[in-house]
PDB file of C-alpha atoms in Angstrom:
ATOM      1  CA  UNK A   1      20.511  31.581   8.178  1.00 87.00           C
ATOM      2  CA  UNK A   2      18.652  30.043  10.941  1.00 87.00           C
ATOM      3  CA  UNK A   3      19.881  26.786  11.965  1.00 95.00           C
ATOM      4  CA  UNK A   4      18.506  24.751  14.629  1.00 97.00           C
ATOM      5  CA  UNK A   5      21.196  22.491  16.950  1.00 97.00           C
ATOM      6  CA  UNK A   6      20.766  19.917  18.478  1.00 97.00           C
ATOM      7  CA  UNK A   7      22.638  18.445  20.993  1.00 97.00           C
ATOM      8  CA  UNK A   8      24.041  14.891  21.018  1.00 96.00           C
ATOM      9  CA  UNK A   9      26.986  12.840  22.428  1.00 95.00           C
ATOM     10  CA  UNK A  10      28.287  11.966  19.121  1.00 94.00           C
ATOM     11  CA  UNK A  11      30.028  15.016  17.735  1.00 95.00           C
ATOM     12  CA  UNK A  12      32.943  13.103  15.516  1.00 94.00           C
ATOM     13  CA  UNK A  13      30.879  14.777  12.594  1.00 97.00           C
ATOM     14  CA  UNK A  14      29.413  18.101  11.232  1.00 97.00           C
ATOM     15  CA  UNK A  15      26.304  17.379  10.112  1.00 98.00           C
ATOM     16  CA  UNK A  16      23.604  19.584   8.167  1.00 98.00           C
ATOM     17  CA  UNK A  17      20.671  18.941   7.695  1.00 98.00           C
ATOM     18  CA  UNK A  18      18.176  20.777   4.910  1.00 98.00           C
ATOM     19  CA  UNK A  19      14.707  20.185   5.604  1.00 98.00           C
ATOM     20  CA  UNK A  20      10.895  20.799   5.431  1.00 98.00           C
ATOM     21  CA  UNK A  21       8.829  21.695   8.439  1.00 98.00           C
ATOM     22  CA  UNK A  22       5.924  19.656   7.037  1.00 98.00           C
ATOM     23  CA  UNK A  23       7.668  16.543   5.644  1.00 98.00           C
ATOM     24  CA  UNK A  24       6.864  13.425   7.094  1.00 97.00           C
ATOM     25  CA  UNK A  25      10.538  11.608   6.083  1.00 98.00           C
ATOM     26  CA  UNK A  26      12.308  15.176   7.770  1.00 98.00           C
ATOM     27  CA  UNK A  27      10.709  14.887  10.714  1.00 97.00           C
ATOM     28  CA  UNK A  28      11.549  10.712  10.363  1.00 97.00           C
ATOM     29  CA  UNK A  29      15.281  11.440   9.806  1.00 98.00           C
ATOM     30  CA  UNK A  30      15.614  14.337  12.625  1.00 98.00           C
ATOM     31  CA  UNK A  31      13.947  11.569  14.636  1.00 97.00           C
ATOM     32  CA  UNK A  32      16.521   9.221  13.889  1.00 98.00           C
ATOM     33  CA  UNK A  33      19.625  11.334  14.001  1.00 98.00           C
ATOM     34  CA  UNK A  34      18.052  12.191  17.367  1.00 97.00           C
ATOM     35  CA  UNK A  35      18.167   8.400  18.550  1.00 97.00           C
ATOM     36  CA  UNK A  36      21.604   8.029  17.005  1.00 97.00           C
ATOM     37  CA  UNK A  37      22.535  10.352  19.263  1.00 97.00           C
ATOM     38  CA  UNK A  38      24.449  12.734  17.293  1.00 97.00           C
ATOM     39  CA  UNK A  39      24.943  15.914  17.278  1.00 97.00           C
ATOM     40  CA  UNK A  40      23.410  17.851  14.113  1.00 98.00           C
ATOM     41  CA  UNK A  41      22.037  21.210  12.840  1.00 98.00           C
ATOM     42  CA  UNK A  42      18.797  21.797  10.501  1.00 98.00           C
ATOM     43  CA  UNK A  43      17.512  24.198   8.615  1.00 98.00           C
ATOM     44  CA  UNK A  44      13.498  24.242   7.332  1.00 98.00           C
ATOM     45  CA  UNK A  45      13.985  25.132   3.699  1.00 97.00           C
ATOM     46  CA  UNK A  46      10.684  26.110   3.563  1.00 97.00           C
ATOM     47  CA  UNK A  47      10.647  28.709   6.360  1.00 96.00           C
ATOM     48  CA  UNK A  48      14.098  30.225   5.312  1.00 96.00           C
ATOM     49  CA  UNK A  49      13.743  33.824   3.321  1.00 94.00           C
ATOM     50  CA  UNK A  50      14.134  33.961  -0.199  1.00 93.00           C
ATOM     51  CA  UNK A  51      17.817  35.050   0.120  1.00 94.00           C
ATOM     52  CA  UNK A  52      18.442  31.630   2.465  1.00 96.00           C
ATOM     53  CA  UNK A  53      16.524  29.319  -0.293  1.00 96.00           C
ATOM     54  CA  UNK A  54      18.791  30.407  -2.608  1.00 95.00           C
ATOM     55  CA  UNK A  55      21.884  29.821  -0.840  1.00 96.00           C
ATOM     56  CA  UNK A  56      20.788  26.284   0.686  1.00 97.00           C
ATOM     57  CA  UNK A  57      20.046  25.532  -3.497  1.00 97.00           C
ATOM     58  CA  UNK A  58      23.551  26.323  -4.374  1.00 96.00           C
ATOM     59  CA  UNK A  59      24.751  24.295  -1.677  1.00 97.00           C
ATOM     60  CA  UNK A  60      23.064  21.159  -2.527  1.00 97.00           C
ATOM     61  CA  UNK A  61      23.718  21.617  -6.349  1.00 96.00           C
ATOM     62  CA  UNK A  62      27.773  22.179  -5.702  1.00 96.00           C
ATOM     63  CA  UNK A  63      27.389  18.834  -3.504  1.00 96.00           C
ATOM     64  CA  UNK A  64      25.550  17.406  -7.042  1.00 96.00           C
ATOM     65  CA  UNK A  65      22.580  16.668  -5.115  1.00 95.00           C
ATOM     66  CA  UNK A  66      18.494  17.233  -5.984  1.00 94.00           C
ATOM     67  CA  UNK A  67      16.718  19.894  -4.743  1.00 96.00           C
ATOM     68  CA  UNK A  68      14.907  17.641  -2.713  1.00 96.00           C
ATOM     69  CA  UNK A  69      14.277  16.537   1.100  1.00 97.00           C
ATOM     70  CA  UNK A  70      15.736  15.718   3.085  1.00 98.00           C
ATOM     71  CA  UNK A  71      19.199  16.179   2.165  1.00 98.00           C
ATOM     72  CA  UNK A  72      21.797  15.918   4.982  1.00 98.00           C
ATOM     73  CA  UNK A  73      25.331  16.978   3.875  1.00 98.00           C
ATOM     74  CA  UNK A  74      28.150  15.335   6.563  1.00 97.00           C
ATOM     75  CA  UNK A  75      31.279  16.981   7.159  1.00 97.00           C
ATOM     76  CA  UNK A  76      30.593  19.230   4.022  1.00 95.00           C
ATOM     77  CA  UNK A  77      31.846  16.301   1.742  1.00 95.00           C
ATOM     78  CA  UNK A  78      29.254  13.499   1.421  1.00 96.00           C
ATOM     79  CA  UNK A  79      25.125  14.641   0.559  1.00 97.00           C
ATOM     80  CA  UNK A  80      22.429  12.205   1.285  1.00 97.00           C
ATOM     81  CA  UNK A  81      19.207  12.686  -0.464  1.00 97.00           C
ATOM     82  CA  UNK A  82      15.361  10.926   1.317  1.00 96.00           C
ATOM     83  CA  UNK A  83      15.227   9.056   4.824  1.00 97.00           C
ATOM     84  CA  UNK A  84      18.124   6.635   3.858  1.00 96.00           C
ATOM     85  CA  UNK A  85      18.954   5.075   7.640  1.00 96.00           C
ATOM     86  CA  UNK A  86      21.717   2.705   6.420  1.00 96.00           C
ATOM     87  CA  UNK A  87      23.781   5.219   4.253  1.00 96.00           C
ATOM     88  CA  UNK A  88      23.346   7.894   7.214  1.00 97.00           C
ATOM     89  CA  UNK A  89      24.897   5.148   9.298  1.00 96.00           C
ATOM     90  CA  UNK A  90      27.633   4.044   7.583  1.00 96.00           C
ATOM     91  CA  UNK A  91      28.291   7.820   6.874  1.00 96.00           C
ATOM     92  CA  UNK A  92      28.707   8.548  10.277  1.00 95.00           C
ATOM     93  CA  UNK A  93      30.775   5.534  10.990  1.00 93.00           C
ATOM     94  CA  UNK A  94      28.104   4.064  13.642  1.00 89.00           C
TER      95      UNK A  94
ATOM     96  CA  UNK B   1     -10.614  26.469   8.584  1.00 78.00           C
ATOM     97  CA  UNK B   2     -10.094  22.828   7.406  1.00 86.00           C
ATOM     98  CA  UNK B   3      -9.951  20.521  10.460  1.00 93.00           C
ATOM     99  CA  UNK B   4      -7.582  17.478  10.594  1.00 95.00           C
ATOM    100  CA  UNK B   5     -10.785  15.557  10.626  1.00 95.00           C
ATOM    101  CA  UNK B   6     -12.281  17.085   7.266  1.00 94.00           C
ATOM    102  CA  UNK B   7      -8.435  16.454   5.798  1.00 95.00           C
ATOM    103  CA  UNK B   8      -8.628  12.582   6.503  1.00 97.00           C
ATOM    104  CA  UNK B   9     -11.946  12.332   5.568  1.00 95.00           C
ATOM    105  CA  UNK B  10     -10.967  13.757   2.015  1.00 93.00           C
ATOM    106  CA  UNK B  11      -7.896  11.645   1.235  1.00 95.00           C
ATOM    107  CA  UNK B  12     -10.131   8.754   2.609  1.00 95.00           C
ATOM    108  CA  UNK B  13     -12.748   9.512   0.147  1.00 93.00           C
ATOM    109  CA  UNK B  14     -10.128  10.045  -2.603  1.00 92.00           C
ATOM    110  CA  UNK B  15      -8.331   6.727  -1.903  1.00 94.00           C
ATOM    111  CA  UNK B  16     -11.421   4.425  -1.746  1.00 92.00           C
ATOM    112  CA  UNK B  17     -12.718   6.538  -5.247  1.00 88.00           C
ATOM    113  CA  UNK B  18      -9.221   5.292  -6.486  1.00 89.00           C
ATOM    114  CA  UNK B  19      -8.664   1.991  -5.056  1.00 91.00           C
ATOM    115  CA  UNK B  20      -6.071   3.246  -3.207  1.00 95.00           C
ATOM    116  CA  UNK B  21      -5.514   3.446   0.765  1.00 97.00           C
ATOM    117  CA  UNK B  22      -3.941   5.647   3.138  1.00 98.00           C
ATOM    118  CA  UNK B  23      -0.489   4.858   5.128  1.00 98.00           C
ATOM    119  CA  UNK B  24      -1.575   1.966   7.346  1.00 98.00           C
ATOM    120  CA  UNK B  25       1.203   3.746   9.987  1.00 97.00           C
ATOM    121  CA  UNK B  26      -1.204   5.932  11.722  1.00 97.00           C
ATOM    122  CA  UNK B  27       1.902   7.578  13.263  1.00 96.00           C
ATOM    123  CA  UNK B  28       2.972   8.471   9.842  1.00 97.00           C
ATOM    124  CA  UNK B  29      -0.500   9.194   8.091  1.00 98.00           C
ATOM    125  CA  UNK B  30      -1.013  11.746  11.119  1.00 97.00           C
ATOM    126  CA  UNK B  31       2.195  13.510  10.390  1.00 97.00           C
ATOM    127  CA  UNK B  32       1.124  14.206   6.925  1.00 98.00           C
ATOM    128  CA  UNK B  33      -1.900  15.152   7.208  1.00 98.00           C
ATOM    129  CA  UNK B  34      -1.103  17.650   9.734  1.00 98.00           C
ATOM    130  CA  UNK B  35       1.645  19.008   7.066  1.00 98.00           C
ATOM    131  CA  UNK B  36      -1.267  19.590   4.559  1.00 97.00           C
ATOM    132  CA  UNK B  37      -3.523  21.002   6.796  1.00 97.00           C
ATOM    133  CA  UNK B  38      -0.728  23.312   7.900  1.00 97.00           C
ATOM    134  CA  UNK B  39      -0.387  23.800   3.860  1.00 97.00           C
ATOM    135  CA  UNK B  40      -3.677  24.788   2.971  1.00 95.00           C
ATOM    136  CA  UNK B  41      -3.643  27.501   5.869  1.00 96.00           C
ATOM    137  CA  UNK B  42      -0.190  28.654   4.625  1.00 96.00           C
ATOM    138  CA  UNK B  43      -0.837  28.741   0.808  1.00 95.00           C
ATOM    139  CA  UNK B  44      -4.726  28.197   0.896  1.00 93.00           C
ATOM    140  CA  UNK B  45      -4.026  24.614  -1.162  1.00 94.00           C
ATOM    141  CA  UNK B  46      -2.740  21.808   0.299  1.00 95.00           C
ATOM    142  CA  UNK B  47       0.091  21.300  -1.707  1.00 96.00           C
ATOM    143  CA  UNK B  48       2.271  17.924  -0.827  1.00 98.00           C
ATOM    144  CA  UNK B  49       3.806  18.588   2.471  1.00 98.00           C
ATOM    145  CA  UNK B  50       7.077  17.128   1.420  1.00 98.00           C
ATOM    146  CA  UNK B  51       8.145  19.345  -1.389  1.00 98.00           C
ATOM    147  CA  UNK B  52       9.040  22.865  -1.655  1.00 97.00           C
ATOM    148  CA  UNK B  53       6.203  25.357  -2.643  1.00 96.00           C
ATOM    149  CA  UNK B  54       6.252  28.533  -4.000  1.00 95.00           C
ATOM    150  CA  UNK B  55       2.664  29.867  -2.675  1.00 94.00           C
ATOM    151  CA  UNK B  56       1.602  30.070  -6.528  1.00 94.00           C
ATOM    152  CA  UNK B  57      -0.888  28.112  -7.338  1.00 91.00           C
ATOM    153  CA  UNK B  58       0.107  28.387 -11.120  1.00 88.00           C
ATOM    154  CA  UNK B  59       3.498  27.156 -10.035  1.00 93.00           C
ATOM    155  CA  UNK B  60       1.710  24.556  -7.199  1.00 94.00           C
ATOM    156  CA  UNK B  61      -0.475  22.818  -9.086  1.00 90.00           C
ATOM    157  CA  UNK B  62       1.109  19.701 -10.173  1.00 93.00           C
ATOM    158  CA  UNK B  63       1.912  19.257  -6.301  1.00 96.00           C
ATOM    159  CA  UNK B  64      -1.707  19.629  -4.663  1.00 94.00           C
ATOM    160  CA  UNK B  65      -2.612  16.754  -3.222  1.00 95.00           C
ATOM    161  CA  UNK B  66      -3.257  14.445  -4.713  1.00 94.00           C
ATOM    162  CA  UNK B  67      -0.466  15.211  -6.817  1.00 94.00           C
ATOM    163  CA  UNK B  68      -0.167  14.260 -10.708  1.00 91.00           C
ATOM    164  CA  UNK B  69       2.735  12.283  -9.988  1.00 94.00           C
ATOM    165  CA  UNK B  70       0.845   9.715  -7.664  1.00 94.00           C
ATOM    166  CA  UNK B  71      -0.503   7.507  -9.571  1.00 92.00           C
ATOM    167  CA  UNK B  72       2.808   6.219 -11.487  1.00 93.00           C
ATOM    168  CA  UNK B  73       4.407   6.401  -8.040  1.00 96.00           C
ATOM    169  CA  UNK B  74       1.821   4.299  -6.363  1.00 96.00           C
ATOM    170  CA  UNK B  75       1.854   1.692  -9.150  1.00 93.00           C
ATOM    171  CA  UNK B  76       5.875   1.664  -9.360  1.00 95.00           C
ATOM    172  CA  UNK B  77       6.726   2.023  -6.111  1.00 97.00           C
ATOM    173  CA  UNK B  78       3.134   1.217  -3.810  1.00 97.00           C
ATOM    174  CA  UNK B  79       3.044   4.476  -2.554  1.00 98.00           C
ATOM    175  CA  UNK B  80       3.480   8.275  -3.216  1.00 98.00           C
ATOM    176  CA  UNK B  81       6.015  10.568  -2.665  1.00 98.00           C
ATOM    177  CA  UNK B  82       4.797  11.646   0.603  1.00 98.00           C
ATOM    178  CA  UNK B  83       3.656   8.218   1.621  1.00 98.00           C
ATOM    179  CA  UNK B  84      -0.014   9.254   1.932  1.00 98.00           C
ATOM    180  CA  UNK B  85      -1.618   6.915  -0.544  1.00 98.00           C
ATOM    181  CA  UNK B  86      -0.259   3.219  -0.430  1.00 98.00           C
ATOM    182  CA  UNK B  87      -1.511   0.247  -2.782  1.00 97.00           C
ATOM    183  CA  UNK B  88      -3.343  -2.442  -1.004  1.00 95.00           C
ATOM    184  CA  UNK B  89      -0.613  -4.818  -0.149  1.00 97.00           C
ATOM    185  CA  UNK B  90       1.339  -1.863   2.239  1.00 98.00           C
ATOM    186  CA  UNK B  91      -2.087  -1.737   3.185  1.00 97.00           C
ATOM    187  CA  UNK B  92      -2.562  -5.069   3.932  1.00 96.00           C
ATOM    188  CA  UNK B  93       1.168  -5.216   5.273  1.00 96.00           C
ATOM    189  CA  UNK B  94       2.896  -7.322   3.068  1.00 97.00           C
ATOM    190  CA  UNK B  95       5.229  -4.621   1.939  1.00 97.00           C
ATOM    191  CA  UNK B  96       6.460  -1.421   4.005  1.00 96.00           C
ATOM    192  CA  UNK B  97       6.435   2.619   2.837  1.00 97.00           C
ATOM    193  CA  UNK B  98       9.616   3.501   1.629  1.00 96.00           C
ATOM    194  CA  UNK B  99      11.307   6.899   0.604  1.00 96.00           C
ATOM    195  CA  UNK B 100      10.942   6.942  -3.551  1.00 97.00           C
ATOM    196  CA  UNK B 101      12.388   9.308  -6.336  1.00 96.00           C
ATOM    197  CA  UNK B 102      11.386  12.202  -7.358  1.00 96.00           C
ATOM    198  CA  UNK B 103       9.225  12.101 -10.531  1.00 95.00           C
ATOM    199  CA  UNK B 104       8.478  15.985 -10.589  1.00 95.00           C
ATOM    200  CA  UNK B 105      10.699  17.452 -13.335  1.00 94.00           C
ATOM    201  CA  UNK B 106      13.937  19.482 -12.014  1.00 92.00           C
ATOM    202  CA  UNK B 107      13.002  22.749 -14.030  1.00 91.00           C
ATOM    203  CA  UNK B 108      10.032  22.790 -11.774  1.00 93.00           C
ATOM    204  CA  UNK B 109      11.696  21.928  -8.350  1.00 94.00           C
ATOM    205  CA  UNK B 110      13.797  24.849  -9.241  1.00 92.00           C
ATOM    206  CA  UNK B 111      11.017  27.152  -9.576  1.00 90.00           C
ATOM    207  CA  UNK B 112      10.042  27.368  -6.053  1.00 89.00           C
ATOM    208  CA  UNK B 113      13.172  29.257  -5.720  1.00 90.00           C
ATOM    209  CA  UNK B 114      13.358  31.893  -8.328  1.00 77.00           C
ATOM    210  CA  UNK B 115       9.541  32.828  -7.795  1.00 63.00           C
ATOM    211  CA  UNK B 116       9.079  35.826  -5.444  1.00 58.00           C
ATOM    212  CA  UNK B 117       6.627  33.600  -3.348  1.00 53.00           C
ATOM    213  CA  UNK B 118       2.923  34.404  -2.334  1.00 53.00           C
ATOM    214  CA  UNK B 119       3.296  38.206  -1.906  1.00 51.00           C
ATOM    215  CA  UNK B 120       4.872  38.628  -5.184  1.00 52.00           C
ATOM    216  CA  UNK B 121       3.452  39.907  -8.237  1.00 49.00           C
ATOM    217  CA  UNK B 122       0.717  37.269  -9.515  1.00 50.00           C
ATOM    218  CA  UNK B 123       1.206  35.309 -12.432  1.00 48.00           C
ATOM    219  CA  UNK B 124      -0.195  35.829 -15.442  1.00 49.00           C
ATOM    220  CA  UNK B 125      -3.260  34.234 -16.489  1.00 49.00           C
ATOM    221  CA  UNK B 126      -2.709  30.235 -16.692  1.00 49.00           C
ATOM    222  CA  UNK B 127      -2.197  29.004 -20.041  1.00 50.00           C
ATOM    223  CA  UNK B 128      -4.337  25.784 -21.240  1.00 52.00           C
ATOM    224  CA  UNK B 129      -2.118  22.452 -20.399  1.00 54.00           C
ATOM    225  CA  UNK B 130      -0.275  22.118 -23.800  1.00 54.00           C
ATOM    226  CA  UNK B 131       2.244  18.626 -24.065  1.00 51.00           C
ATOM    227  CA  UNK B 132       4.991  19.866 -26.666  1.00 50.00           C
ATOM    228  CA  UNK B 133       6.340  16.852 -27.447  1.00 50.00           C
ATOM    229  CA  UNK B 134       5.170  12.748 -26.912  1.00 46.00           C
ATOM    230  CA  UNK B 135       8.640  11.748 -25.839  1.00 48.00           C
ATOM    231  CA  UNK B 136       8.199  14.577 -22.777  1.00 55.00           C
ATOM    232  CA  UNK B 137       5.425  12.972 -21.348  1.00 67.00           C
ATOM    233  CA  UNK B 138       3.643   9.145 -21.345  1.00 81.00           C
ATOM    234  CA  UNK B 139       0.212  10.120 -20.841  1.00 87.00           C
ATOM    235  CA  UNK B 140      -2.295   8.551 -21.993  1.00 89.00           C
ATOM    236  CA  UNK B 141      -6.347   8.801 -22.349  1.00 92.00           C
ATOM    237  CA  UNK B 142      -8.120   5.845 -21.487  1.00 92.00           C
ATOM    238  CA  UNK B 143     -12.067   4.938 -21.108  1.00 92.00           C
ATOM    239  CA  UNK B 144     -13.664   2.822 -19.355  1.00 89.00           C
ATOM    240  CA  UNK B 145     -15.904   0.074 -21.528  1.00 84.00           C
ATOM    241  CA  UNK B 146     -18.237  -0.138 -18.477  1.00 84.00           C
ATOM    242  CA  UNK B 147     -19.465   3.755 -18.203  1.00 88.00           C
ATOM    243  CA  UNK B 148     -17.536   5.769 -20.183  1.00 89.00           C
ATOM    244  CA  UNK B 149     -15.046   7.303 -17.887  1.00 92.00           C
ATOM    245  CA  UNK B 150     -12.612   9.052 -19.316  1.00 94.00           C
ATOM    246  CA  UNK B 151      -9.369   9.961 -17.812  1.00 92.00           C
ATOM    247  CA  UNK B 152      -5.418  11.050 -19.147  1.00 91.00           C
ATOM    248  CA  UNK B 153      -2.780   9.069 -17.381  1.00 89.00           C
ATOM    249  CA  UNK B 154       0.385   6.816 -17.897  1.00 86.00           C
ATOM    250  CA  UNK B 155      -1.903   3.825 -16.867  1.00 86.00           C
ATOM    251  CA  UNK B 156      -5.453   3.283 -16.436  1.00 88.00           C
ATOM    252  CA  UNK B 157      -6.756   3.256 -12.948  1.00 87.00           C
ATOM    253  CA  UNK B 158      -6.665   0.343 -10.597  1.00 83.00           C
ATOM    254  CA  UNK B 159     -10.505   1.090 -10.039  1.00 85.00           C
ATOM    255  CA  UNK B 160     -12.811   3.146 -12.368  1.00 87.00           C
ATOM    256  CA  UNK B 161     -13.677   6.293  -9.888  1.00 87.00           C
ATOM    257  CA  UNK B 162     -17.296   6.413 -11.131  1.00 86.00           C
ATOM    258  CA  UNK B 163     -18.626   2.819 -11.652  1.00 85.00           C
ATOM    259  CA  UNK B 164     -16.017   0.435  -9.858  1.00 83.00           C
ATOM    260  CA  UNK B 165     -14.765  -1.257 -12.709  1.00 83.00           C
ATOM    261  CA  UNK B 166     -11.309  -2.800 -12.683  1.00 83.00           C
ATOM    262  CA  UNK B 167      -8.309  -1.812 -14.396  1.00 87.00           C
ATOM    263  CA  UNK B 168      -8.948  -4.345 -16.896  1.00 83.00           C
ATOM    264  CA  UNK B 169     -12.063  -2.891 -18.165  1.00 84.00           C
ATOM    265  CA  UNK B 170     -10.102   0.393 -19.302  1.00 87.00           C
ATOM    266  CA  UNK B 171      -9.078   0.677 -22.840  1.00 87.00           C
ATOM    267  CA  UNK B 172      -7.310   3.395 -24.493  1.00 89.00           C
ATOM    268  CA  UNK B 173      -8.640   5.996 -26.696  1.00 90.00           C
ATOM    269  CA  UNK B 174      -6.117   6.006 -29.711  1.00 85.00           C
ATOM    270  CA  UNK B 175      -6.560   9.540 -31.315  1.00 79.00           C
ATOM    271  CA  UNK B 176      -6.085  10.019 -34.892  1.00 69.00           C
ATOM    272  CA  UNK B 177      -4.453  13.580 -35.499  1.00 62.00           C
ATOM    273  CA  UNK B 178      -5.043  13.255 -39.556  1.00 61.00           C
ATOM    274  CA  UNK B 179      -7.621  15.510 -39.402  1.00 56.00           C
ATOM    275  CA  UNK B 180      -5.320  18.471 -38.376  1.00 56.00           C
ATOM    276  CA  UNK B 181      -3.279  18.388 -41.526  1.00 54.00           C
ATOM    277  CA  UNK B 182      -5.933  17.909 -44.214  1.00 51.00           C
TER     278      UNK B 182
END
């Protein structure tokens, strides 16, 4: 799968990011993670193969999240579903 | 090819037709635009740029701009799911945008990834839009008393497409099913 790092001084965390190259609130939240300054990686859902789709669909379901986006899953533990700057904050402690 | 310019000018015409208006964050608006003009190349529709297609229009059509789901958005939450289409006090700026739930039922977000995508076998022919049950859906059809309009949603529209007339001119059309069982 083709994931896309980005660098960043904070890298306390391991954070993924599942997202759609044409989405307005993905592009808002890499933008933010960006300013944050953390480290993350992303993958556009939308541009993955079929195979990829499929996997990035279990992986949000066995997180009990929506197949929707963005979803950002921290550490592999906590999923956060839409553009949600406070909870991505408090998630990553800053 | 659909310019950026033609794209605007459609979901302009489609807002004022609705009473709606577009995203008063030109940053923003410009973002999704471009992801529906980059739709429409992709898939030849421009299905909503923030949801996962599978390149079958069959499958796609509830999420081509404008979507089915925007008009309960827009009147629960003041704007769509995408943020495209706001009601007129984000437009005026006396609320802000904000990231809303998904109304589009999970069996069909799950579709776009157990289809084969565009190069897979087409679909069979569509089948006419049949609502099995009343509890599965709150549509509605309503008319408006000024011209006539007709239209099937949850709610009647803030602004009759056709004549202009308000929301409060639209009544709905109860239909009496009686006939079916005599």
């Amino acid at each position: 799968m083709n994931r896309i790092k980005v660098e960043g001084k904070h890298k306390d965390h391991q954070i993924l990011m599942y997202a759609i190259s044409t989405c307005n609130w993905c592009r808002m939240t890499k933008q933010f993670l960006r300013d944050l300054g953390v480290e993350y990686e992303y993958v556009d859902v939308d541009l993955a193969s079929k195979g990829d789709q499929e996997l990035i669909k279990q992986h949000i379901q066995r997180h009990g999240g929506d197949l929707r986006y963005p979803t950002i899953i921290i550490d592999d533990k906590i999923l956060i579903t839409g553009f949600r700057k406070e909870q991505i904050k408090e998630a990553l402690g800053l | 090819m659909t310019t950026l310019k033609e794209v605007r000018q459609r979901a302009e015409a489609d807002a004022k037709m609705h009473g709606y208006a577009l995203n008063p964050d030109e940053e923003m608006l410009q973002g999704i635009l471009k992801g529906l003009k980059r739709n429409e190349e992709r898939y030849g529709y421009p299905s909503c740029p923030c949801r996962l297609a599978t390149g079958q229009l069959e499958k796609d059509r509830d999420i081509i701009c404008p979507c089915d789901y925007r008009d309960p958005d827009v009147e629960e939450y003041g704007n769509c799911y995408c943020a495209l289409y706001v009601n007129q006090e984000i437009s005026e700026g006396k609320a802000e945008v904000q990231p809303i739930p998904e109304r589009r039922p999970p069996q069909k977000l799950e579709q776009a990834y157990t289809s084969g995508g565009p190069d897979s076998a087409p679909e069979p022919a569509a089948k006419p839009a049949v609502v099995s049950s009343a509890s599965e859906t709150n549509l509605k059809f309503w008319f408006c008393k000024v011209c006539g309009y007709v239209c099937f949603r949850e709610e009647p529209p803030h602004k009759c497409p056709i004549c202009g007339a308000k929301q409060e001119m639209f009544s709905e059309i109860l239909l009496g099913m009686n006939w079916m069982t005599r």
